[in-house]
Amino acid sequence: MPELPEVEVLRRSLERPLVGDRFEAVRVHFPTLREPLCERRLRRLEGRRVVGLRRRAKYLWIDASGGETLVVHLGMSGRLTLVDRTAPLVEHEHLGFELASGRRLRFRDPRRFGVAFVASTKDLDRDRHFRHLGVEPLSPGFDGARLAGLARGRTAPVKSFLMDASVVVGVGNIYASEALYRARIHPRRSVARIARRRFEVLAAAVREVLGEAIEQGGTTLNDFADGEGNSGYFQVSLDVYDREGQACPAACGASIRRIVTSNRSTYYCPRCQR
DNA sequence: CGGTGGACCTGCTGGC
DNA sequence: TGCCAGCAGGTCCACC
C-alpha cells in the first residue's frame, strides 16, 4: 500500500491530533507481524506524551517524552487510524494505543508485512532498520549529481535502482513507474547507460511526482487512508500505473504496456520511454 | 560486491 | 453461481 507520499500524508494527518496526547495503555492483541510485537517494549510508552511525528523512508516515527520513539511501518496492507477508545476490535487489529483523550490509535494489518516497535530516540539512526537507508528524495541532498554518483559502477535496470532503498528511499512500485514515465526513461534501461543530464530529469521527476501525490492526499487503490480515515485522490492522476492497454496520456498513439521486472509489475509507454 | 528471485501473508478479482 | 489462479502499494535474504 504505502510509499513515501502515503506515509507522509499519514504523518501530517496524525500530527495535530496526536501531539500533546498521552499513551495510557498499550494493548497487543495479535503479535504476529513481520517482526513479532514485543509487548514489554511497547508498554514502555505507557504514561508518556507524544512530542512529535517524523517520517524516515516509509517508516513513521512517533516520538514520545522520555526519549522513546514508536516506529511503525505499514508494509503492504497496514493501517494506522484514530478511533474512539470504545470502538470494537476489528479483524487483524494487532495493536491498540489507548490515549488520554479518549481515543485509540489502532494498528491493523491483514497481510502482516508491517512492523511496530519502540526504540530509544537517540539511537534511531543507528538502528538496523535505518542505518543502511539512502537519501530522502525530498531533501536538498537529492539531485541528478547525487543519483549519477550512486549509479557509478552499477548496471541494474533503472527501475530496480530507483526502488533500492539503500540508494534512495520511499520510491515504491507505483511511483517508480510514474517517475520514469515523466522522465521518459525506459524502466529496463541500465543505469550504466543513462547520461548525467537525464539523471537531472529523473531526480526532478521523482521529486515532482512524490510532491504532487502528497498534495493530493496519496494514492488510494484499494484501501489507503490517512489517520482520520480519509482516502487519497492521486490515483486519478496516475499516468501509467495499472493502466495496461490504455492510451498513453501524451497522446503519442501508443498504449501503456505492462512488463515484469524483478517480480514486480512495471508500466510504461513503449513510444515515449527510451 | 551487485543483481535477481523467492519467501513472507491474506484478500480480492477476473476468467472459466 | 462458484472456484481458483493470479496478483497486490514492501522488505529481507539466499544465491549466483
PDB file of C-alpha atoms (C1' of nucleotides) in Angstrom:
ATOM      1  CA  MET A   1       0.000   0.000   0.000  1.00  0.00           C
ATOM      2  CA  PRO A   2       2.079   2.870   1.194  1.00  0.00           C
ATOM      3  CA  GLU A   3       5.025   4.550  -0.402  1.00  0.00           C
ATOM      4  CA  LEU A   4       6.599   7.793   0.742  1.00  0.00           C
ATOM      5  CA  PRO A   5       3.606  10.035  -0.096  1.00  0.00           C
ATOM      6  CA  GLU A   6       1.123   7.855   1.755  1.00  0.00           C
ATOM      7  CA  VAL A   7       3.303   7.681   4.863  1.00  0.00           C
ATOM      8  CA  GLU A   8       3.853  11.449   4.732  1.00  0.00           C
ATOM      9  CA  VAL A   9       0.106  12.060   4.371  1.00  0.00           C
ATOM     10  CA  LEU A  10      -0.470   9.769   7.341  1.00  0.00           C
ATOM     11  CA  ARG A  11       2.154  11.643   9.358  1.00  0.00           C
ATOM     12  CA  ARG A  12       0.576  15.013   8.626  1.00  0.00           C
ATOM     13  CA  SER A  13      -2.911  13.758   9.427  1.00  0.00           C
ATOM     14  CA  LEU A  14      -1.849  12.382  12.798  1.00  0.00           C
ATOM     15  CA  GLU A  15       0.412  15.221  13.872  1.00  0.00           C
ATOM     16  CA  ARG A  16      -2.244  17.632  15.064  1.00  0.00           C
ATOM     17  CA  PRO A  17      -4.450  15.113  16.865  1.00  0.00           C
ATOM     18  CA  LEU A  18      -1.603  13.191  18.495  1.00  0.00           C
ATOM     19  CA  VAL A  19       0.964  15.721  19.664  1.00  0.00           C
ATOM     20  CA  GLY A  20       0.281  16.538  23.299  1.00  0.00           C
ATOM     21  CA  ASP A  21      -1.856  13.460  23.846  1.00  0.00           C
ATOM     22  CA  ARG A  22      -0.645  10.730  26.195  1.00  0.00           C
ATOM     23  CA  PHE A  23      -0.369   6.958  25.859  1.00  0.00           C
ATOM     24  CA  GLU A  24      -2.355   5.454  28.717  1.00  0.00           C
ATOM     25  CA  ALA A  25      -2.404   1.783  27.790  1.00  0.00           C
ATOM     26  CA  VAL A  26      -0.875  -0.343  25.075  1.00  0.00           C
ATOM     27  CA  ARG A  27      -2.773  -3.465  24.041  1.00  0.00           C
ATOM     28  CA  VAL A  28      -1.168  -6.212  21.995  1.00  0.00           C
ATOM     29  CA  HIS A  29      -3.914  -8.407  20.589  1.00  0.00           C
ATOM     30  CA  PHE A  30      -2.074 -10.423  17.994  1.00  0.00           C
ATOM     31  CA  PRO A  31       1.731 -10.184  17.981  1.00  0.00           C
ATOM     32  CA  THR A  32       2.477 -11.921  14.680  1.00  0.00           C
ATOM     33  CA  LEU A  33       3.770  -9.334  12.241  1.00  0.00           C
ATOM     34  CA  ARG A  34       6.888  -9.393  10.049  1.00  0.00           C
ATOM     35  CA  GLU A  35       8.723  -8.971  13.326  1.00  0.00           C
ATOM     36  CA  PRO A  36       6.821 -10.216  16.368  1.00  0.00           C
ATOM     37  CA  LEU A  37       5.487  -7.409  18.524  1.00  0.00           C
ATOM     38  CA  CYS A  38       7.343  -7.013  21.801  1.00  0.00           C
ATOM     39  CA  GLU A  39       4.680  -6.185  24.357  1.00  0.00           C
ATOM     40  CA  ARG A  40       7.193  -5.401  27.090  1.00  0.00           C
ATOM     41  CA  ARG A  41       8.984  -2.803  24.945  1.00  0.00           C
ATOM     42  CA  LEU A  42       5.790  -1.333  23.539  1.00  0.00           C
ATOM     43  CA  ARG A  43       4.380  -0.824  27.014  1.00  0.00           C
ATOM     44  CA  ARG A  44       7.267   1.462  27.859  1.00  0.00           C
ATOM     45  CA  LEU A  45       5.191   4.093  26.076  1.00  0.00           C
ATOM     46  CA  GLU A  46       2.546   3.999  28.791  1.00  0.00           C
ATOM     47  CA  GLY A  47       2.361   7.301  30.623  1.00  0.00           C
ATOM     48  CA  ARG A  48       4.402   9.179  28.021  1.00  0.00           C
ATOM     49  CA  ARG A  49       3.226  12.098  25.927  1.00  0.00           C
ATOM     50  CA  VAL A  50       3.549  12.365  22.158  1.00  0.00           C
ATOM     51  CA  VAL A  51       6.012  15.133  21.359  1.00  0.00           C
ATOM     52  CA  GLY A  52       6.310  14.889  17.567  1.00  0.00           C
ATOM     53  CA  LEU A  53       5.893  12.841  14.425  1.00  0.00           C
ATOM     54  CA  ARG A  54       8.602  12.306  11.842  1.00  0.00           C
ATOM     55  CA  ARG A  55       8.975  10.192   8.742  1.00  0.00           C
ATOM     56  CA  ARG A  56      12.086   8.338   7.563  1.00  0.00           C
ATOM     57  CA  ALA A  57      11.729   6.463   4.263  1.00  0.00           C
ATOM     58  CA  LYS A  58       8.414   4.607   4.601  1.00  0.00           C
ATOM     59  CA  TYR A  59       8.618   4.486   8.384  1.00  0.00           C
ATOM     60  CA  LEU A  60       6.628   6.680  10.741  1.00  0.00           C
ATOM     61  CA  TRP A  61       8.421   7.801  13.878  1.00  0.00           C
ATOM     62  CA  ILE A  62       6.189   8.854  16.761  1.00  0.00           C
ATOM     63  CA  ASP A  63       8.429  10.490  19.349  1.00  0.00           C
ATOM     64  CA  ALA A  64       7.317  10.239  22.949  1.00  0.00           C
ATOM     65  CA  SER A  65       8.525  12.075  26.034  1.00  0.00           C
ATOM     66  CA  GLY A  66      11.428  10.493  27.876  1.00  0.00           C
ATOM     67  CA  GLY A  67      13.394   9.670  24.745  1.00  0.00           C
ATOM     68  CA  GLU A  68      11.365   6.738  23.432  1.00  0.00           C
ATOM     69  CA  THR A  69      10.054   6.517  19.861  1.00  0.00           C
ATOM     70  CA  LEU A  70       7.302   4.346  18.467  1.00  0.00           C
ATOM     71  CA  VAL A  71       8.262   3.173  14.984  1.00  0.00           C
ATOM     72  CA  VAL A  72       5.565   1.951  12.597  1.00  0.00           C
ATOM     73  CA  HIS A  73       5.853   0.537   9.090  1.00  0.00           C
ATOM     74  CA  LEU A  74       2.642  -0.270   7.232  1.00  0.00           C
ATOM     75  CA  GLY A  75       4.046  -2.974   4.986  1.00  0.00           C
ATOM     76  CA  MET A  76       1.585  -3.607   2.165  1.00  0.00           C
ATOM     77  CA  SER A  77      -1.736  -3.581   3.966  1.00  0.00           C
ATOM     78  CA  GLY A  78      -1.178  -1.836   7.290  1.00  0.00           C
ATOM     79  CA  ARG A  79      -3.435   0.955   8.516  1.00  0.00           C
ATOM     80  CA  LEU A  80      -2.988   3.272  11.433  1.00  0.00           C
ATOM     81  CA  THR A  81      -6.150   5.119  12.381  1.00  0.00           C
ATOM     82  CA  LEU A  82      -7.588   7.080  15.255  1.00  0.00           C
ATOM     83  CA  VAL A  83     -10.844   5.701  16.570  1.00  0.00           C
ATOM     84  CA  ASP A  84     -12.884   6.187  19.697  1.00  0.00           C
ATOM     85  CA  ARG A  85     -11.403   4.239  22.569  1.00  0.00           C
ATOM     86  CA  THR A  86     -14.613   2.242  22.904  1.00  0.00           C
ATOM     87  CA  ALA A  87     -14.702   1.242  19.231  1.00  0.00           C
ATOM     88  CA  PRO A  88     -14.889  -2.538  18.915  1.00  0.00           C
ATOM     89  CA  LEU A  89     -11.834  -4.525  17.896  1.00  0.00           C
ATOM     90  CA  VAL A  90     -11.762  -5.242  14.191  1.00  0.00           C
ATOM     91  CA  GLU A  91     -10.316  -8.225  12.387  1.00  0.00           C
ATOM     92  CA  HIS A  92      -6.498  -8.054  12.089  1.00  0.00           C
ATOM     93  CA  GLU A  93      -6.234  -5.338  14.728  1.00  0.00           C
ATOM     94  CA  HIS A  94      -2.836  -6.306  16.074  1.00  0.00           C
ATOM     95  CA  LEU A  95      -2.202  -3.406  18.336  1.00  0.00           C
ATOM     96  CA  GLY A  96      -4.013  -0.537  20.041  1.00  0.00           C
ATOM     97  CA  PHE A  97      -2.766   2.528  21.904  1.00  0.00           C
ATOM     98  CA  GLU A  98      -5.325   3.960  24.303  1.00  0.00           C
ATOM     99  CA  LEU A  99      -4.893   7.687  24.637  1.00  0.00           C
ATOM    100  CA  ALA A 100      -5.695  10.104  27.435  1.00  0.00           C
ATOM    101  CA  SER A 101      -8.002  11.996  25.081  1.00  0.00           C
ATOM    102  CA  GLY A 102     -10.365   9.026  24.964  1.00  0.00           C
ATOM    103  CA  ARG A 103      -9.284   7.823  21.560  1.00  0.00           C
ATOM    104  CA  ARG A 104      -7.342   4.804  20.433  1.00  0.00           C
ATOM    105  CA  LEU A 105      -4.618   4.577  17.818  1.00  0.00           C
ATOM    106  CA  ARG A 106      -5.442   1.352  16.009  1.00  0.00           C
ATOM    107  CA  PHE A 107      -2.904  -0.659  14.015  1.00  0.00           C
ATOM    108  CA  ARG A 108      -4.447  -3.200  11.700  1.00  0.00           C
ATOM    109  CA  ASP A 109      -2.589  -5.224   9.095  1.00  0.00           C
ATOM    110  CA  PRO A 110      -4.201  -8.192   7.326  1.00  0.00           C
ATOM    111  CA  ARG A 111      -1.118  -9.283   5.412  1.00  0.00           C
ATOM    112  CA  ARG A 112       1.208  -8.844   8.406  1.00  0.00           C
ATOM    113  CA  PHE A 113       4.091  -7.317   6.488  1.00  0.00           C
ATOM    114  CA  GLY A 114       4.049  -4.343   8.817  1.00  0.00           C
ATOM    115  CA  VAL A 115       6.323  -3.567  11.737  1.00  0.00           C
ATOM    116  CA  ALA A 116       5.864  -1.773  15.053  1.00  0.00           C
ATOM    117  CA  PHE A 117       8.422  -1.369  17.798  1.00  0.00           C
ATOM    118  CA  VAL A 118       9.747   1.054  20.393  1.00  0.00           C
ATOM    119  CA  ALA A 119      13.341   2.248  20.305  1.00  0.00           C
ATOM    120  CA  SER A 120      15.445   4.860  22.021  1.00  0.00           C
ATOM    121  CA  THR A 121      15.031   8.148  20.119  1.00  0.00           C
ATOM    122  CA  LYS A 122      18.721   8.981  20.123  1.00  0.00           C
ATOM    123  CA  ASP A 123      19.696   5.599  18.674  1.00  0.00           C
ATOM    124  CA  LEU A 124      17.259   5.578  15.752  1.00  0.00           C
ATOM    125  CA  ASP A 125      19.753   6.425  13.033  1.00  0.00           C
ATOM    126  CA  ARG A 126      21.952   3.522  14.102  1.00  0.00           C
ATOM    127  CA  ASP A 127      19.042   1.090  14.321  1.00  0.00           C
ATOM    128  CA  ARG A 128      19.313  -1.843  11.891  1.00  0.00           C
ATOM    129  CA  HIS A 129      16.078  -0.741  10.193  1.00  0.00           C
ATOM    130  CA  PHE A 130      17.505   2.629   9.245  1.00  0.00           C
ATOM    131  CA  ARG A 131      21.281   2.664   9.165  1.00  0.00           C
ATOM    132  CA  HIS A 132      21.561   1.309   5.605  1.00  0.00           C
ATOM    133  CA  LEU A 133      18.962   3.666   4.124  1.00  0.00           C
ATOM    134  CA  GLY A 134      19.800   6.005   1.268  1.00  0.00           C
ATOM    135  CA  VAL A 135      18.908   9.617   0.571  1.00  0.00           C
ATOM    136  CA  GLU A 136      15.482  11.161   1.187  1.00  0.00           C
ATOM    137  CA  PRO A 137      14.179  12.205  -2.237  1.00  0.00           C
ATOM    138  CA  LEU A 138      12.519  15.359  -0.908  1.00  0.00           C
ATOM    139  CA  SER A 139      15.672  16.527   0.863  1.00  0.00           C
ATOM    140  CA  PRO A 140      18.019  19.144  -0.621  1.00  0.00           C
ATOM    141  CA  GLY A 141      20.716  16.477  -0.959  1.00  0.00           C
ATOM    142  CA  PHE A 142      18.794  14.695  -3.674  1.00  0.00           C
ATOM    143  CA  ASP A 143      19.578  15.719  -7.243  1.00  0.00           C
ATOM    144  CA  GLY A 144      20.891  14.399 -10.537  1.00  0.00           C
ATOM    145  CA  ALA A 145      24.515  14.584  -9.460  1.00  0.00           C
ATOM    146  CA  ARG A 146      23.767  12.515  -6.392  1.00  0.00           C
ATOM    147  CA  LEU A 147      21.850   9.915  -8.405  1.00  0.00           C
ATOM    148  CA  ALA A 148      24.576   9.732 -11.044  1.00  0.00           C
ATOM    149  CA  GLY A 149      27.181   9.225  -8.331  1.00  0.00           C
ATOM    150  CA  LEU A 150      25.167   6.436  -6.729  1.00  0.00           C
ATOM    151  CA  ALA A 151      24.782   4.765 -10.125  1.00  0.00           C
ATOM    152  CA  ARG A 152      28.514   4.694 -10.804  1.00  0.00           C
ATOM    153  CA  GLY A 153      29.760   1.163 -11.324  1.00  0.00           C
ATOM    154  CA  ARG A 154      26.265  -0.281 -11.366  1.00  0.00           C
ATOM    155  CA  THR A 155      24.361  -1.939 -14.166  1.00  0.00           C
ATOM    156  CA  ALA A 156      20.875  -2.631 -12.785  1.00  0.00           C
ATOM    157  CA  PRO A 157      17.739  -1.551 -14.649  1.00  0.00           C
ATOM    158  CA  VAL A 158      16.846   1.965 -13.613  1.00  0.00           C
ATOM    159  CA  LYS A 159      13.551   0.878 -12.114  1.00  0.00           C
ATOM    160  CA  SER A 160      15.251  -1.546  -9.700  1.00  0.00           C
ATOM    161  CA  PHE A 161      17.800   1.148  -8.914  1.00  0.00           C
ATOM    162  CA  LEU A 162      15.066   3.674  -8.037  1.00  0.00           C
ATOM    163  CA  MET A 163      13.367   1.139  -5.780  1.00  0.00           C
ATOM    164  CA  ASP A 164      16.584   0.229  -3.964  1.00  0.00           C
ATOM    165  CA  ALA A 165      16.218   1.746  -0.513  1.00  0.00           C
ATOM    166  CA  SER A 166      19.964   1.844   0.012  1.00  0.00           C
ATOM    167  CA  VAL A 167      20.094   4.299  -2.907  1.00  0.00           C
ATOM    168  CA  VAL A 168      17.001   6.452  -2.458  1.00  0.00           C
ATOM    169  CA  VAL A 169      14.152   5.787  -0.043  1.00  0.00           C
ATOM    170  CA  GLY A 170      10.405   5.980  -0.352  1.00  0.00           C
ATOM    171  CA  VAL A 171      10.005   5.210  -4.044  1.00  0.00           C
ATOM    172  CA  GLY A 172       7.943   2.055  -4.417  1.00  0.00           C
ATOM    173  CA  ASN A 173       6.321   0.266  -7.295  1.00  0.00           C
ATOM    174  CA  ILE A 174       3.744   2.904  -8.240  1.00  0.00           C
ATOM    175  CA  TYR A 175       5.928   5.991  -8.108  1.00  0.00           C
ATOM    176  CA  ALA A 176       8.904   4.302  -9.781  1.00  0.00           C
ATOM    177  CA  SER A 177       6.773   3.670 -12.880  1.00  0.00           C
ATOM    178  CA  GLU A 178       5.277   7.156 -12.698  1.00  0.00           C
ATOM    179  CA  ALA A 179       8.618   8.951 -12.306  1.00  0.00           C
ATOM    180  CA  LEU A 180      10.178   7.024 -15.194  1.00  0.00           C
ATOM    181  CA  TYR A 181       7.236   7.893 -17.416  1.00  0.00           C
ATOM    182  CA  ARG A 182       7.614  11.570 -16.582  1.00  0.00           C
ATOM    183  CA  ALA A 183      11.354  11.377 -17.231  1.00  0.00           C
ATOM    184  CA  ARG A 184      10.725   9.452 -20.486  1.00  0.00           C
ATOM    185  CA  ILE A 185      13.191   6.727 -19.493  1.00  0.00           C
ATOM    186  CA  HIS A 186      12.535   3.063 -20.246  1.00  0.00           C
ATOM    187  CA  PRO A 187      12.273   1.136 -16.952  1.00  0.00           C
ATOM    188  CA  ARG A 188      14.640  -1.596 -18.178  1.00  0.00           C
ATOM    189  CA  ARG A 189      17.391   0.798 -19.244  1.00  0.00           C
ATOM    190  CA  SER A 190      20.601   0.080 -17.353  1.00  0.00           C
ATOM    191  CA  VAL A 191      21.762   2.907 -15.109  1.00  0.00           C
ATOM    192  CA  ALA A 192      25.167   2.497 -16.761  1.00  0.00           C
ATOM    193  CA  ARG A 193      23.598   3.886 -19.936  1.00  0.00           C
ATOM    194  CA  ILE A 194      21.932   6.983 -18.526  1.00  0.00           C
ATOM    195  CA  ALA A 195      23.625  10.310 -19.181  1.00  0.00           C
ATOM    196  CA  ARG A 196      24.195  12.837 -16.431  1.00  0.00           C
ATOM    197  CA  ARG A 197      21.623  15.202 -17.914  1.00  0.00           C
ATOM    198  CA  ARG A 198      18.969  12.500 -17.813  1.00  0.00           C
ATOM    199  CA  PHE A 199      19.680  11.860 -14.142  1.00  0.00           C
ATOM    200  CA  GLU A 200      18.781  15.510 -13.537  1.00  0.00           C
ATOM    201  CA  VAL A 201      15.482  14.998 -15.323  1.00  0.00           C
ATOM    202  CA  LEU A 202      14.860  11.795 -13.385  1.00  0.00           C
ATOM    203  CA  ALA A 203      15.608  13.355  -9.997  1.00  0.00           C
ATOM    204  CA  ALA A 204      13.228  16.211 -10.798  1.00  0.00           C
ATOM    205  CA  ALA A 205      10.549  13.741 -11.906  1.00  0.00           C
ATOM    206  CA  VAL A 206      10.849  11.781  -8.670  1.00  0.00           C
ATOM    207  CA  ARG A 207      10.567  14.930  -6.575  1.00  0.00           C
ATOM    208  CA  GLU A 208       7.617  16.207  -8.562  1.00  0.00           C
ATOM    209  CA  VAL A 209       5.556  13.061  -8.580  1.00  0.00           C
ATOM    210  CA  LEU A 210       6.084  12.473  -4.856  1.00  0.00           C
ATOM    211  CA  GLY A 211       5.278  16.093  -4.062  1.00  0.00           C
ATOM    212  CA  GLU A 212       2.099  16.106  -6.133  1.00  0.00           C
ATOM    213  CA  ALA A 213       0.967  12.818  -4.608  1.00  0.00           C
ATOM    214  CA  ILE A 214       1.387  14.244  -1.104  1.00  0.00           C
ATOM    215  CA  GLU A 215      -0.657  17.319  -2.068  1.00  0.00           C
ATOM    216  CA  GLN A 216      -3.407  15.036  -3.370  1.00  0.00           C
ATOM    217  CA  GLY A 217      -3.558  13.019  -0.161  1.00  0.00           C
ATOM    218  CA  GLY A 218      -1.730   9.979  -1.536  1.00  0.00           C
ATOM    219  CA  THR A 219      -2.877   7.191  -3.831  1.00  0.00           C
ATOM    220  CA  THR A 220      -5.827   5.061  -2.745  1.00  0.00           C
ATOM    221  CA  LEU A 221      -6.023   1.993  -4.972  1.00  0.00           C
ATOM    222  CA  ASN A 222      -7.847  -0.261  -2.557  1.00  0.00           C
ATOM    223  CA  ASP A 223      -7.564   0.794   0.996  1.00  0.00           C
ATOM    224  CA  PHE A 224      -5.077   3.541   1.797  1.00  0.00           C
ATOM    225  CA  ALA A 225      -6.470   6.074   4.233  1.00  0.00           C
ATOM    226  CA  ASP A 226      -4.875   8.679   6.473  1.00  0.00           C
ATOM    227  CA  GLY A 227      -5.136   8.670  10.260  1.00  0.00           C
ATOM    228  CA  GLU A 228      -8.657  10.090  10.139  1.00  0.00           C
ATOM    229  CA  GLY A 229      -9.823   7.552   7.559  1.00  0.00           C
ATOM    230  CA  ASN A 230      -9.728   9.866   4.515  1.00  0.00           C
ATOM    231  CA  SER A 231      -8.842   8.407   1.123  1.00  0.00           C
ATOM    232  CA  GLY A 232      -6.358   9.986  -1.291  1.00  0.00           C
ATOM    233  CA  TYR A 233      -7.001  11.367  -4.771  1.00  0.00           C
ATOM    234  CA  PHE A 234      -3.755  10.862  -6.631  1.00  0.00           C
ATOM    235  CA  GLN A 235      -4.939   7.608  -8.234  1.00  0.00           C
ATOM    236  CA  VAL A 236      -6.828   9.698 -10.806  1.00  0.00           C
ATOM    237  CA  SER A 237      -3.547  11.405 -11.731  1.00  0.00           C
ATOM    238  CA  LEU A 238      -1.561   8.239 -12.334  1.00  0.00           C
ATOM    239  CA  ASP A 239      -0.289   8.263 -15.926  1.00  0.00           C
ATOM    240  CA  VAL A 240       0.733   4.641 -16.362  1.00  0.00           C
ATOM    241  CA  TYR A 241       0.419   2.555 -13.201  1.00  0.00           C
ATOM    242  CA  ASP A 242      -2.244  -0.148 -13.606  1.00  0.00           C
ATOM    243  CA  ARG A 243      -3.234   1.309 -16.978  1.00  0.00           C
ATOM    244  CA  GLU A 244      -2.128  -1.520 -19.263  1.00  0.00           C
ATOM    245  CA  GLY A 245      -3.736  -1.227 -22.678  1.00  0.00           C
ATOM    246  CA  GLN A 246      -4.921   2.348 -22.179  1.00  0.00           C
ATOM    247  CA  ALA A 247      -3.760   5.148 -24.441  1.00  0.00           C
ATOM    248  CA  CYS A 248      -0.596   6.950 -23.394  1.00  0.00           C
ATOM    249  CA  PRO A 249      -1.655  10.243 -21.738  1.00  0.00           C
ATOM    250  CA  ALA A 250       0.772  12.116 -24.001  1.00  0.00           C
ATOM    251  CA  ALA A 251      -1.468  11.078 -26.924  1.00  0.00           C
ATOM    252  CA  CYS A 252       1.550   9.643 -28.739  1.00  0.00           C
ATOM    253  CA  GLY A 253      -0.640   6.946 -30.247  1.00  0.00           C
ATOM    254  CA  ALA A 254       0.886   4.057 -28.301  1.00  0.00           C
ATOM    255  CA  SER A 255      -0.796   2.247 -25.433  1.00  0.00           C
ATOM    256  CA  ILE A 256       0.593   1.525 -22.000  1.00  0.00           C
ATOM    257  CA  ARG A 257       2.412  -1.755 -21.620  1.00  0.00           C
ATOM    258  CA  ARG A 258       2.927  -3.962 -18.562  1.00  0.00           C
ATOM    259  CA  ILE A 259       6.132  -5.914 -18.043  1.00  0.00           C
ATOM    260  CA  VAL A 260       7.586  -7.691 -15.018  1.00  0.00           C
ATOM    261  CA  THR A 261      10.927  -6.577 -13.599  1.00  0.00           C
ATOM    262  CA  SER A 262      12.302  -8.287 -10.507  1.00  0.00           C
ATOM    263  CA  ASN A 263       8.935  -9.809  -9.824  1.00  0.00           C
ATOM    264  CA  ARG A 264       7.024  -6.524  -9.842  1.00  0.00           C
ATOM    265  CA  SER A 265       4.608  -5.176 -12.414  1.00  0.00           C
ATOM    266  CA  THR A 266       6.027  -2.263 -14.330  1.00  0.00           C
ATOM    267  CA  TYR A 267       4.032   0.066 -16.566  1.00  0.00           C
ATOM    268  CA  TYR A 268       5.418   2.303 -19.272  1.00  0.00           C
ATOM    269  CA  CYS A 269       4.820   3.805 -22.694  1.00  0.00           C
ATOM    270  CA  PRO A 270       6.893   1.971 -25.318  1.00  0.00           C
ATOM    271  CA  ARG A 271       6.956   5.013 -27.562  1.00  0.00           C
ATOM    272  CA  CYS A 272       7.666   7.832 -25.103  1.00  0.00           C
ATOM    273  CA  GLN A 273      10.154   5.976 -22.901  1.00  0.00           C
ATOM    274  CA  ARG A 274      13.533   5.009 -24.299  1.00  0.00           C
TER     275      ARG A 274
ATOM    276  C1'  DC B   1      30.189  -6.531  -4.203  1.00  0.00           C
ATOM    277  C1'  DG B   2      25.912  -6.091  -7.260  1.00  0.00           C
ATOM    278  C1'  DG B   3      21.804  -8.178  -9.063  1.00  0.00           C
ATOM    279  C1'  DT B   4      17.918 -11.411  -9.053  1.00  0.00           C
ATOM    280  C1'  DG B   5      14.209 -14.291  -7.497  1.00  0.00           C
ATOM    281  C1'  DG B   6      11.685 -16.206  -3.962  1.00  0.00           C
ATOM    282  C1'  DA B   7       9.584 -16.101   0.663  1.00  0.00           C
ATOM    283  C1'  DC B   8       6.713 -13.993   3.858  1.00  0.00           C
ATOM    284  C1'  DC B   9       0.867 -13.288   4.465  1.00  0.00           C
ATOM    285  C1'  DT B  10      -4.297 -12.551   3.495  1.00  0.00           C
ATOM    286  C1'  DG B  11      -7.852 -10.966   0.458  1.00  0.00           C
ATOM    287  C1'  DC B  12      -9.796  -9.623  -3.754  1.00  0.00           C
ATOM    288  C1'  DT B  13     -10.729 -10.085  -8.704  1.00  0.00           C
ATOM    289  C1'  DG B  14     -11.369 -11.969 -13.167  1.00  0.00           C
ATOM    290  C1'  DG B  15     -11.740 -15.767 -16.093  1.00  0.00           C
ATOM    291  C1'  DC B  16     -13.619 -20.068 -16.755  1.00  0.00           C
TER     292       DC B  16
ATOM    293  C1'  DT C   1     -23.134 -19.151  -9.157  1.00  0.00           C
ATOM    294  C1'  DG C   2     -18.689 -20.935  -7.578  1.00  0.00           C
ATOM    295  C1'  DC C   3     -13.970 -21.959  -7.756  1.00  0.00           C
ATOM    296  C1'  DC C   4      -9.227 -20.923  -8.071  1.00  0.00           C
ATOM    297  C1'  DA C   5      -5.111 -18.952 -10.153  1.00  0.00           C
ATOM    298  C1'  DG C   6      -3.002 -14.809 -10.153  1.00  0.00           C
ATOM    299  C1'  DC C   7      -1.936 -10.662  -8.281  1.00  0.00           C
ATOM    300  C1'  DA C   8      -1.435  -6.798  -4.712  1.00  0.00           C
ATOM    301  C1'  DG C   9       1.365  -0.332  -2.835  1.00  0.00           C
ATOM    302  C1'  DG C  10       7.348  -3.831   0.933  1.00  0.00           C
ATOM    303  C1'  DT C  11      11.338  -5.875   2.708  1.00  0.00           C
ATOM    304  C1'  DC C  12      14.732  -9.279   3.526  1.00  0.00           C
ATOM    305  C1'  DC C  13      17.783 -12.968   2.461  1.00  0.00           C
ATOM    306  C1'  DA C  14      19.974 -16.732  -0.077  1.00  0.00           C
ATOM    307  C1'  DC C  15      22.192 -17.491  -4.036  1.00  0.00           C
ATOM    308  C1'  DC C  16      24.791 -16.589  -8.385  1.00  0.00           C
TER     309       DC C  16
END
